[in-house]
Short mmCIF file of C-alpha atoms in Angstrom, two decimals:
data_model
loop_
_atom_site.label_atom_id
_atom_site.label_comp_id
_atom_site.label_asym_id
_atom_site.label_seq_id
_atom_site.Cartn_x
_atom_site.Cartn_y
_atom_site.Cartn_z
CA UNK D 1251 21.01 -0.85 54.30
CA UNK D 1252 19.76 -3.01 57.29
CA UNK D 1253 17.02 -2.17 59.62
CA UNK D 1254 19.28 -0.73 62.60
CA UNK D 1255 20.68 1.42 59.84
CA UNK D 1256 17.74 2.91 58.63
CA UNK D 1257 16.19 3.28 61.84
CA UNK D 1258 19.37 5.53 63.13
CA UNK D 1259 18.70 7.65 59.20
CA UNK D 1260 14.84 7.51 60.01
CA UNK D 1261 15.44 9.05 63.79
CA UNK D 1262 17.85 11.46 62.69
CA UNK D 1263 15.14 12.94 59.96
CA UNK D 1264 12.99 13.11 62.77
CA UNK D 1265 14.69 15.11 65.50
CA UNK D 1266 12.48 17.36 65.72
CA UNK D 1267 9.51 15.66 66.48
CA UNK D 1268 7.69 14.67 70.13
CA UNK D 1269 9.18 11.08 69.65
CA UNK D 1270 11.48 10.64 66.83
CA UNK D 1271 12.66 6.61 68.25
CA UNK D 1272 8.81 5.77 68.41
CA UNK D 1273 7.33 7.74 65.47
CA UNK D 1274 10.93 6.19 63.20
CA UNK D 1275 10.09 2.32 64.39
CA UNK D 1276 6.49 2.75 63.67
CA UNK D 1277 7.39 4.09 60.18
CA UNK D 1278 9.83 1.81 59.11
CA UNK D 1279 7.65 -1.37 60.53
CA UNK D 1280 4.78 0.22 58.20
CA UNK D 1281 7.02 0.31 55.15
CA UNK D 1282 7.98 -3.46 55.95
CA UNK D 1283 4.56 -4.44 56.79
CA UNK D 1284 5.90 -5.69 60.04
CA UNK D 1285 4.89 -4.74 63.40
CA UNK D 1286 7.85 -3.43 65.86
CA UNK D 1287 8.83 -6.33 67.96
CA UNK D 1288 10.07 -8.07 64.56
CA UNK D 1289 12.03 -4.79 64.11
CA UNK D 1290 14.00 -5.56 67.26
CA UNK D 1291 14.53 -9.22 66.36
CA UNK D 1292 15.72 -8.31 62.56
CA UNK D 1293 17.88 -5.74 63.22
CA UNK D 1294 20.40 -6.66 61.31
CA UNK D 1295 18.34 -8.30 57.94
CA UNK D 1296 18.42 -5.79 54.43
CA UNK D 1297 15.97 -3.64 53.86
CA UNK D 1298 14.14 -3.90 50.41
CA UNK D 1299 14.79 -0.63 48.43
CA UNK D 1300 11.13 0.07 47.94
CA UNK D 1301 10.54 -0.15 51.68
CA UNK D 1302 13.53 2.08 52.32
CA UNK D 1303 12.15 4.55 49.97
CA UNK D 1304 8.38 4.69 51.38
CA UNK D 1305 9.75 5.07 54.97
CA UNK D 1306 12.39 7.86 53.72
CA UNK D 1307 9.31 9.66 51.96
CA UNK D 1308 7.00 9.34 54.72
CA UNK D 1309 9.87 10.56 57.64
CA UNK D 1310 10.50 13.53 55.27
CA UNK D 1311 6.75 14.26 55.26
CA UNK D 1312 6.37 13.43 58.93
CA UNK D 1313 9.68 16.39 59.54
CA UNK D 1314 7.63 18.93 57.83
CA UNK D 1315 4.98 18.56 60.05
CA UNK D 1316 2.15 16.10 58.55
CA UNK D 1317 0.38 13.95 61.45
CA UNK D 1318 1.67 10.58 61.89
CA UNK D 1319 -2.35 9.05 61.99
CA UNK D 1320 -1.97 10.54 58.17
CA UNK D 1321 0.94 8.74 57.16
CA UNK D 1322 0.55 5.35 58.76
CA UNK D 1323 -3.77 5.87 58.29
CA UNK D 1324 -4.69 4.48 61.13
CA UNK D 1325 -4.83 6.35 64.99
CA UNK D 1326 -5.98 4.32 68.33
CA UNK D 1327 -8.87 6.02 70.38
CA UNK D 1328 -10.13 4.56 72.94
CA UNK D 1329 -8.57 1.45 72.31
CA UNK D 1330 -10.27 1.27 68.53
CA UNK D 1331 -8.20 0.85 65.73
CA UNK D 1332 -10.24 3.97 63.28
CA UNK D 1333 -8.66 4.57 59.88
CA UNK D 1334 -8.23 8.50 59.63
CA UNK D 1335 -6.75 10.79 56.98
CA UNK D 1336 -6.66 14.08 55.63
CA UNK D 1337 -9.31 16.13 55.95
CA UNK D 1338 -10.55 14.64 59.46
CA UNK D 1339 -9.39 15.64 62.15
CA UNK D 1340 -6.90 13.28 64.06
CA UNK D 1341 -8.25 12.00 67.52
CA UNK D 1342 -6.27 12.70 70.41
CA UNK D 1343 -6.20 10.84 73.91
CA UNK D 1344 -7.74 14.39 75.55
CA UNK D 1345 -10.62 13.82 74.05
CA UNK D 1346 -11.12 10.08 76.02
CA UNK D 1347 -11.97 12.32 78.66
CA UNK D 1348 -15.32 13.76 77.03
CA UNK D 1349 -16.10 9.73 76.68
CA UNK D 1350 -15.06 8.79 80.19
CA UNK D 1351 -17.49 12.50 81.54
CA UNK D 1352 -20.34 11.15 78.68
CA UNK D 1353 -20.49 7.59 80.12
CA UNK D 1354 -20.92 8.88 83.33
CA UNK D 1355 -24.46 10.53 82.00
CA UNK D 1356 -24.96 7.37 80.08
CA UNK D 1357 -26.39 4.81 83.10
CA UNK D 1358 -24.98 1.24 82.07
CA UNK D 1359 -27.87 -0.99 81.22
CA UNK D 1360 -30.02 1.45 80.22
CA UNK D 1361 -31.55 2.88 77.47
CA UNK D 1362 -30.99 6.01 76.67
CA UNK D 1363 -30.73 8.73 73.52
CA UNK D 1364 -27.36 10.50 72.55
CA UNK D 1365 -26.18 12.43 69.79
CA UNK D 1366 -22.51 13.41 68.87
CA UNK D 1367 -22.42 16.72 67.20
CA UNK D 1368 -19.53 17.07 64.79
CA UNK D 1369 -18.49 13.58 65.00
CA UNK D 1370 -15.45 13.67 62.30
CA UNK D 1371 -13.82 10.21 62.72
CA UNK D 1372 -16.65 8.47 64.64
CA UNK D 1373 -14.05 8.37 67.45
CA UNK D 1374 -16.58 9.31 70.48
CA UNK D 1375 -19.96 8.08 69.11
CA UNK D 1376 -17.95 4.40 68.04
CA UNK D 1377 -16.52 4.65 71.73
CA UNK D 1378 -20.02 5.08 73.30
CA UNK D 1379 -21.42 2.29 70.92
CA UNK D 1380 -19.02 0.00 72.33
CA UNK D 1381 -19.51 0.91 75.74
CA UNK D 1382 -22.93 1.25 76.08
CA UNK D 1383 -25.01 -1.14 73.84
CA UNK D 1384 -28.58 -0.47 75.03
CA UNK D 1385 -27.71 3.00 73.62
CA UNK D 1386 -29.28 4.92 70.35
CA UNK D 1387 -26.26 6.97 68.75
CA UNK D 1388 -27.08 9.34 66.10
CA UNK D 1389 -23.46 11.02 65.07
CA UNK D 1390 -23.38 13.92 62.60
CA UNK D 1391 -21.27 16.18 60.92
CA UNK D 1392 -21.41 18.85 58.12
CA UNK D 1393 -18.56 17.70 55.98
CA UNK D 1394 -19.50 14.75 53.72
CA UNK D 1395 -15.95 13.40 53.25
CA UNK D 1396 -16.10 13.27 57.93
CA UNK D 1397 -19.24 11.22 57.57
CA UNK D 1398 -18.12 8.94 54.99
CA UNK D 1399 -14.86 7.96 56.94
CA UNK D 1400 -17.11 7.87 60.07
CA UNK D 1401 -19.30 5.09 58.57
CA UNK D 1402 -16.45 3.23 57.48
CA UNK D 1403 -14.98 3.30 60.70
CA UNK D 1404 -18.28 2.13 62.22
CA UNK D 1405 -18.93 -0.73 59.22
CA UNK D 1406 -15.32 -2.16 59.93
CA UNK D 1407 -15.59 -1.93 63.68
CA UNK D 1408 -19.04 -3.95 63.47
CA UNK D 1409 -21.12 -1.10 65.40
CA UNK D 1410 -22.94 0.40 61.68
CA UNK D 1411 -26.29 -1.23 63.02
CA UNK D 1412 -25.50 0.92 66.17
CA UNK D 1413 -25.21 4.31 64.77
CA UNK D 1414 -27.40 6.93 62.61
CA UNK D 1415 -25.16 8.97 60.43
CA UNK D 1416 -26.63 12.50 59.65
CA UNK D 1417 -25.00 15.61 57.44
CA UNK D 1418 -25.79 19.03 58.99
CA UNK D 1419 -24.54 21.86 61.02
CA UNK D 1420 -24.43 21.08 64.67
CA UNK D 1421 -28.16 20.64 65.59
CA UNK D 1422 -28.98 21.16 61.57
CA UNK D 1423 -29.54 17.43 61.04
CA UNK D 1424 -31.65 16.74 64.17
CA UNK D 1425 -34.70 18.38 63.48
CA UNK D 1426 -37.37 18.55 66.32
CA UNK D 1427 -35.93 15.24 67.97
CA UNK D 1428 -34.70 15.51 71.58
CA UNK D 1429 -32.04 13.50 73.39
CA UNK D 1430 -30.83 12.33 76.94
CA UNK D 1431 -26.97 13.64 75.88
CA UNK D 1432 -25.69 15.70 73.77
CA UNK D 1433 -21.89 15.23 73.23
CA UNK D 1434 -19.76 17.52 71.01
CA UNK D 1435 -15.80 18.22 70.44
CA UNK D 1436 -15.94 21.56 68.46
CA UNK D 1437 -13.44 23.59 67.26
CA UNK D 1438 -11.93 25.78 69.86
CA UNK D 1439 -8.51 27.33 68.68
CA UNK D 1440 -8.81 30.96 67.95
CA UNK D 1441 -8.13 32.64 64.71
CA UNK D 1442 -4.92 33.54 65.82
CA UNK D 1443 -3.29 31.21 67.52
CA UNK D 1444 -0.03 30.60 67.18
CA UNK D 1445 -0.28 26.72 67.97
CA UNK D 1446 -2.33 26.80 64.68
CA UNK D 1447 1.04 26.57 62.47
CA UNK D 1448 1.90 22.70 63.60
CA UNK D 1449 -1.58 21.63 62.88
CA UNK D 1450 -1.79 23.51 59.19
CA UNK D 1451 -2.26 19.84 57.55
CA UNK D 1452 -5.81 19.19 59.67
CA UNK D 1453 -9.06 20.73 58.47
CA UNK D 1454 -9.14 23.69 59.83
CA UNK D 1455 -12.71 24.08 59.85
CA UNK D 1456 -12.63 21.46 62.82
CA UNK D 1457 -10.08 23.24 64.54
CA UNK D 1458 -10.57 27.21 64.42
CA UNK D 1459 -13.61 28.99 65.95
CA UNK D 1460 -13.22 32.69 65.59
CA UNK D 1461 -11.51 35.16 67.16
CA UNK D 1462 -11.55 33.78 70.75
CA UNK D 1463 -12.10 30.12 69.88
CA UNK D 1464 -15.84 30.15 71.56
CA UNK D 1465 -17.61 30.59 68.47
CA UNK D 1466 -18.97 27.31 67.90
CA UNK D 1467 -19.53 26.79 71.86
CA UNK D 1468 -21.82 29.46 71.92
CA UNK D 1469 -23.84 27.93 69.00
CA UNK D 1470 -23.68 24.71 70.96
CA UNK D 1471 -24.72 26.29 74.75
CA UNK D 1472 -27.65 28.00 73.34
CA UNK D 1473 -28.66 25.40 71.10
CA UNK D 1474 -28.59 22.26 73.14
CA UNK D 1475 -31.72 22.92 75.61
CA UNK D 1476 -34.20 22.85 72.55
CA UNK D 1477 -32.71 19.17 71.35
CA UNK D 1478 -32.39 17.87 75.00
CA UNK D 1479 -35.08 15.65 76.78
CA UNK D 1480 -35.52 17.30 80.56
CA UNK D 1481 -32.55 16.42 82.77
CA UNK D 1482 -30.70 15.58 79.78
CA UNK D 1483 -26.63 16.44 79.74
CA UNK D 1484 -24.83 18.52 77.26
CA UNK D 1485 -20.91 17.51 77.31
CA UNK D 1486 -18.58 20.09 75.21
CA UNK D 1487 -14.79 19.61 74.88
CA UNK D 1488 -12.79 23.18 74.90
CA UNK D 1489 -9.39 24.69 75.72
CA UNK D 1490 -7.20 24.60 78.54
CA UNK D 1491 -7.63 28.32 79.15
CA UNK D 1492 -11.90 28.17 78.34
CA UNK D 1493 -13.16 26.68 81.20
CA UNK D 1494 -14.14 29.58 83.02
CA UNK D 1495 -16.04 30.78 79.70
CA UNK D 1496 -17.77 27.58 78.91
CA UNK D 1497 -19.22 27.31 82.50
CA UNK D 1498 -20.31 30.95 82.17
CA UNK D 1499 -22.08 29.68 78.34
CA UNK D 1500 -23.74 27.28 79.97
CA UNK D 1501 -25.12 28.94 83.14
CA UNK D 1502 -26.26 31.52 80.67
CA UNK D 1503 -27.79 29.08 78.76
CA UNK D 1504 -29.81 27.30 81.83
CA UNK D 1505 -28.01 24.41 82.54
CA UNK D 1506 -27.68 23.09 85.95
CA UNK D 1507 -25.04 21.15 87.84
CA UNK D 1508 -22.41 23.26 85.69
CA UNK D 1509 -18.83 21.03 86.07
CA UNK D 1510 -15.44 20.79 84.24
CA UNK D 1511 -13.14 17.95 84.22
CA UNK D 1512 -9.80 17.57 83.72
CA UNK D 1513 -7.59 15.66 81.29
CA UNK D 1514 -4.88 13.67 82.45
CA UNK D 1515 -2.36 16.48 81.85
CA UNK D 1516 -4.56 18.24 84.91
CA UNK D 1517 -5.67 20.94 82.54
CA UNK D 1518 -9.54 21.78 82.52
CA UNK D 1519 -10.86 20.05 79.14
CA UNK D 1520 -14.21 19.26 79.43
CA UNK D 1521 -17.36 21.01 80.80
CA UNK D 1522 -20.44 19.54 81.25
CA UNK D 1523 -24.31 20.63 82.09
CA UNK D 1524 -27.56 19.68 83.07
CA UNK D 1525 -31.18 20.56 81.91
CA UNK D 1526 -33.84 21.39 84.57
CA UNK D 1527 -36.23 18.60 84.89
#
């Protein structure tokens, strides 16, 4: 079978996916150990049977609904190549805009204190490493398999020096220490939500939060002033439908200057608030 041929087998096994031309040529270039602009120019070479085979398993796991970043082990954030897998949850490109809302609170040049609660991959404390070196990044998490793939991430991306891994419960593993931001991506899907059947192959302790999906905000909102320097900023990531009830979390909490943001689908993803001086 050539390469045009098992592309057209790989596509058709994955019809029913967002992008089954993309997601079949980034398959069968991982099976080759090839990247995709030699799978234009080869078109018509043979395919090695054991190739064939690893890109038929992985399009046949891919069709029954197992991320992509799982298969191929490796998912881009913020232009960072981080190695993810199962039992962390897969970064996606809404979340860039918690970085792009944390950088703002994060004055270039100077330096300042921030801690990531829930960090799974690394993806937004490695993203504020690398754009704001003067920074001190502490990044935890409660699950010791998240940490471990976060440090790895950090040790292969050069930025290990740059960031204090912790284990704990959101503000569990902080102790008395106060910081200038507080950045967090919780979960946020209810019990009950139906979206909750395509993403049964991610933890789903970083993806459902009770039975509204403001659980873990709550614990967040009322947590943050007590581990935040004055005028620090707490950033939280949430649903498209939360935004009114994270603003109204954080009011209640205290916080000032009470703002959400939008992702680049226009839907409200990210609210942010400040502490009294």
């Amino acid at each position: 079978m050539t390469v045009d041929e098992l592309l057209a087998e790989t596509r058709h096994t994955l019809a029913d996916t967002e992008a089954p031309a993309t997601e079949a040529r980034l398959l069968l270039a991982a099976a080759l150990d090839r990247d995709r602009a030699w799978l234009y120019a080869h078109g018509g070479d043979p395919v090695p049977d054991a190739a064939a085979q690893q890109a038929r398993t992985w399009a046949r796991r891919r069709a029954a609904g197992e991320p992509l970043a799982y298969l191929l082990g490796t998912r881009e954030f913020w232009s960072l190549p981080l190695t993810v897998g199962p039992g962390v949850l897969v970064p996606r490109p809404d979340t860039e805009t918690l970085v792009e809302a944390a950088l703002e609170c994060i004055p270039e040049g100077e330096v300042r204190s921030v801690a990531d609660l829930g960090t799974g991959s690394g993806a937004i404390a490695l993203a504020l490493a690398r754009e704001r070196p003067r920074a001190t990044i502490t990044a935890t998490d409660r699950s010791p398999r998240a940490l471990e793939r976060a440090r790895d991430n950090a040790r292969r991306l050069g930025l290990a020096q740059r960031i204090r891994f912790l284990q704990g419960d959101w503000f569990g593993a902080l102790g008395k220490t106060r910081f200038h931001v507080l950045v967090s991506n919780p979960p946020y899907v209810a019990r009950g939500d139906p979206h909750l059947a395509a993403l049964r192959h991610e933890p789903a302790e970083a993806l459902i939060a009770g039975e509204d999906g403001l659980t873990d905000l709550r614990i967040l909102a009322a947590g943050a002033p007590a581990h935040l320097l004055p005028g620090g900023w707490l950033l939280v990531e949430h649903g498209a439908d939360q935004g009114a009830a994270v603003r109204a979390l954080l009011e209640g909490a205290g916080f000032t200057a009470v703002s959400s943001l939008r992702d680049l689908g226009g839907r409200e993803r990210v609210c942010r608030g400040r502490l009294p001086l």
